[in-house]
Amino acid sequence: MPVDFSGTWNLVCSDNFEGYMLALGIDFATRKIAKRLKPQKVIEQEGDSFSIQTTSAFRSYFVQFKIGEEFEEDNKGLDHRKCKSVVTWDNDKLVCVQTGDKKNRGWTHWIEGDQLYLELCCEEQVCTQIYKSA
Ligand code: YOG
């Protein structure tokens, strides 16, 4: 049985979100607002189907995918760059590769204890976030 990421998760800490945003070319004013946000994630997992709704006071983002099936991402409200994304399992980690204009773009989710981890990568930058169950 794979790990179950389902639930409502609140951001508790974030490391190098600034570096990640810089790598994505997010402008100063937007970064200033974005780094103060405490997003909430609602993850629904049913077999190989996932949806992840990330909500914040400023912008929100929704994504839906099936393991191993490539999909188009528009990153609307984020950096707006389109990419082809695919999510696979790496043991108990959920790994998304986002192919597009930016090298080495993607994210990884895993659970440790009662915490949900998210690593966001773009070019040389890695941002690590920790979420706790709401
Ligand atoms: O999550 O890809 O759970 O989609 C990354 C923000 C900030 C907007 C958030 C809004 C990148 C302004 C999505 C933050 C910076 C800054 C809340 C992370 C871009 C713009 C939406 C993500 C995955 C994995 C699912």
CSV table of C-alpha atoms and ligand atoms in Angstrom, one decimal:
chain,number,residue,atom,x,y,z
A,1,MET,CA,0.0,0.0,0.0
A,2,PRO,CA,1.4,3.4,-1.0
A,3,VAL,CA,1.5,6.3,1.5
A,4,ASP,CA,-1.7,8.3,1.8
A,5,PHE,CA,-1.1,12.1,1.4
A,6,SER,CA,-4.8,12.8,1.6
A,7,GLY,CA,-5.7,15.6,4.0
A,8,THR,CA,-5.6,19.3,4.8
A,9,TRP,CA,-2.1,20.6,5.5
A,10,ASN,CA,-0.9,23.9,6.7
A,11,LEU,CA,2.5,25.4,6.0
A,12,VAL,CA,4.7,25.7,9.2
A,13,CYS,CA,8.1,26.5,7.7
A,14,SER,CA,9.8,27.2,4.5
A,15,ASP,CA,13.5,27.3,3.6
A,16,ASN,CA,14.8,29.1,0.5
A,17,PHE,CA,11.4,30.0,-1.0
A,18,GLU,CA,13.1,33.2,-2.0
A,19,GLY,CA,15.8,31.4,-4.1
A,20,TYR,CA,13.1,29.3,-5.7
A,21,MET,CA,11.0,32.3,-6.6
A,22,LEU,CA,14.1,34.1,-8.0
A,23,ALA,CA,14.9,31.1,-10.2
A,24,LEU,CA,11.4,31.3,-11.6
A,25,GLY,CA,11.8,35.0,-12.3
A,26,ILE,CA,9.2,36.2,-9.9
A,27,ASP,CA,9.4,40.0,-9.5
A,28,PHE,CA,10.4,41.8,-6.2
A,29,ALA,CA,6.9,43.0,-5.3
A,30,THR,CA,5.3,39.6,-5.8
A,31,ARG,CA,8.1,37.8,-3.9
A,32,LYS,CA,7.6,40.3,-1.0
A,33,ILE,CA,4.0,39.3,-0.7
A,34,ALA,CA,4.5,35.6,-1.5
A,35,LYS,CA,7.1,35.0,1.2
A,36,ARG,CA,4.7,36.0,4.0
A,37,LEU,CA,2.0,33.6,2.9
A,38,LYS,CA,1.1,30.5,4.9
A,39,PRO,CA,-0.5,28.3,2.2
A,40,GLN,CA,-2.8,25.4,2.9
A,41,LYS,CA,-2.8,22.3,0.8
A,42,VAL,CA,-5.8,20.0,0.4
A,43,ILE,CA,-4.7,16.7,-1.1
A,44,GLU,CA,-7.0,14.1,-2.4
A,45,GLN,CA,-5.6,10.7,-3.3
A,46,GLU,CA,-7.7,7.9,-4.7
A,47,GLY,CA,-5.6,5.0,-6.1
A,48,ASP,CA,-3.4,6.6,-8.8
A,49,SER,CA,-5.4,9.8,-9.0
A,50,PHE,CA,-4.5,12.9,-7.1
A,51,SER,CA,-5.6,16.5,-6.8
A,52,ILE,CA,-3.7,19.2,-4.9
A,53,GLN,CA,-5.3,22.5,-4.1
A,54,THR,CA,-2.9,25.1,-2.7
A,55,THR,CA,-4.7,28.0,-1.2
A,56,SER,CA,-3.4,31.3,0.1
A,57,ALA,CA,-4.7,34.8,0.8
A,58,PHE,CA,-3.0,36.1,-2.3
A,59,ARG,CA,-3.1,33.4,-5.0
A,60,SER,CA,-4.2,29.8,-5.3
A,61,TYR,CA,-3.2,26.9,-7.5
A,62,PHE,CA,-4.9,23.6,-8.4
A,63,VAL,CA,-3.5,20.6,-10.1
A,64,GLN,CA,-4.9,17.2,-10.9
A,65,PHE,CA,-3.0,14.2,-12.2
A,66,LYS,CA,-2.6,10.4,-12.5
A,67,ILE,CA,0.6,8.6,-11.6
A,68,GLY,CA,2.7,8.1,-14.8
A,69,GLU,CA,0.4,10.2,-17.1
A,70,GLU,CA,1.9,13.3,-18.6
A,71,PHE,CA,-0.2,16.4,-18.3
A,72,GLU,CA,0.0,20.1,-19.3
A,73,GLU,CA,0.5,22.6,-16.5
A,74,ASP,CA,-0.1,26.3,-17.0
A,75,ASN,CA,1.2,27.5,-13.6
A,76,LYS,CA,-1.5,30.1,-13.7
A,77,GLY,CA,-1.1,32.7,-11.0
A,78,LEU,CA,2.4,31.4,-10.3
A,79,ASP,CA,5.1,32.1,-13.0
A,80,HIS,CA,2.6,31.3,-15.9
A,81,ARG,CA,5.1,29.2,-17.8
A,82,LYS,CA,3.6,26.1,-19.4
A,83,CYS,CA,5.2,22.8,-18.8
A,84,LYS,CA,4.7,19.1,-19.4
A,85,SER,CA,4.5,17.4,-16.1
A,86,VAL,CA,4.6,13.8,-14.9
A,87,VAL,CA,4.3,12.4,-11.4
A,88,THR,CA,5.7,9.1,-10.3
A,89,TRP,CA,6.5,7.2,-7.1
A,90,ASP,CA,10.0,6.9,-5.9
A,91,ASN,CA,9.5,4.5,-3.1
A,92,ASP,CA,7.2,6.4,-0.7
A,93,LYS,CA,8.0,9.8,-2.3
A,94,LEU,CA,5.8,11.5,-4.9
A,95,VAL,CA,8.0,13.0,-7.6
A,96,CYS,CA,6.9,15.5,-10.2
A,97,VAL,CA,9.1,16.4,-13.1
A,98,GLN,CA,8.0,19.7,-14.8
A,99,THR,CA,9.6,19.9,-18.3
A,100,GLY,CA,9.6,23.3,-19.9
A,101,ASP,CA,11.7,26.4,-20.2
A,102,LYS,CA,13.3,26.0,-16.8
A,103,LYS,CA,15.9,23.4,-16.2
A,104,ASN,CA,15.6,21.0,-13.3
A,105,ARG,CA,12.1,22.0,-12.4
A,106,GLY,CA,9.9,19.9,-10.3
A,107,TRP,CA,8.8,18.9,-6.8
A,108,THR,CA,8.8,16.0,-4.4
A,109,HIS,CA,6.4,15.3,-1.6
A,110,TRP,CA,6.9,12.8,1.3
A,111,ILE,CA,5.6,12.2,4.8
A,112,GLU,CA,7.8,12.0,7.9
A,113,GLY,CA,6.1,11.4,11.2
A,114,ASP,CA,3.0,13.7,11.2
A,115,GLN,CA,4.6,16.2,8.8
A,116,LEU,CA,4.2,16.6,5.0
A,117,TYR,CA,7.4,17.7,3.2
A,118,LEU,CA,7.6,19.5,-0.1
A,119,GLU,CA,10.8,20.1,-1.9
A,120,LEU,CA,10.5,22.6,-4.8
A,121,CYS,CA,13.3,22.7,-7.4
A,122,CYS,CA,14.1,25.1,-10.2
A,123,GLU,CA,17.6,25.3,-11.8
A,124,GLU,CA,20.1,25.3,-8.9
A,125,GLN,CA,17.5,26.3,-6.2
A,126,VAL,CA,15.8,24.0,-3.8
A,127,CYS,CA,13.1,25.2,-1.4
A,128,THR,CA,12.0,22.9,1.4
A,129,GLN,CA,8.6,23.3,3.1
A,130,ILE,CA,7.0,21.5,6.0
A,131,TYR,CA,3.3,21.2,6.5
A,132,LYS,CA,1.4,20.0,9.4
A,133,SER,CA,-2.0,18.3,9.4
A,134,ALA,CA,-4.8,20.9,10.0
B,1,YOG,O1,2.8,22.7,-5.4
B,1,YOG,O2,3.8,23.4,-7.1
B,1,YOG,O3,2.1,20.4,-3.8
B,1,YOG,O4,0.9,22.2,-7.4
B,1,YOG,C1,4.8,27.8,-5.6
B,1,YOG,C2,4.8,29.2,-5.8
B,1,YOG,C3,2.4,32.5,-4.5
B,1,YOG,C4,2.2,33.3,-5.8
B,1,YOG,C5,3.4,27.3,-5.1
B,1,YOG,C6,1.2,31.7,-4.2
B,1,YOG,C7,6.0,29.6,-6.7
B,1,YOG,C8,3.3,34.3,-6.1
B,1,YOG,C9,2.9,26.0,-5.8
B,1,YOG,C10,1.5,30.5,-3.3
B,1,YOG,C11,6.2,31.1,-6.8
B,1,YOG,C12,4.7,33.6,-6.4
B,1,YOG,C13,0.3,29.6,-3.1
B,1,YOG,C14,3.8,24.9,-5.3
B,1,YOG,C15,5.4,31.7,-7.9
B,1,YOG,C16,4.7,32.9,-7.7
B,1,YOG,C17,-0.3,29.0,-4.3
B,1,YOG,C18,3.4,23.6,-6.0
B,1,YOG,C19,2.7,21.4,-6.0
B,1,YOG,C20,3.0,20.4,-4.9
B,1,YOG,C21,1.3,21.2,-6.5
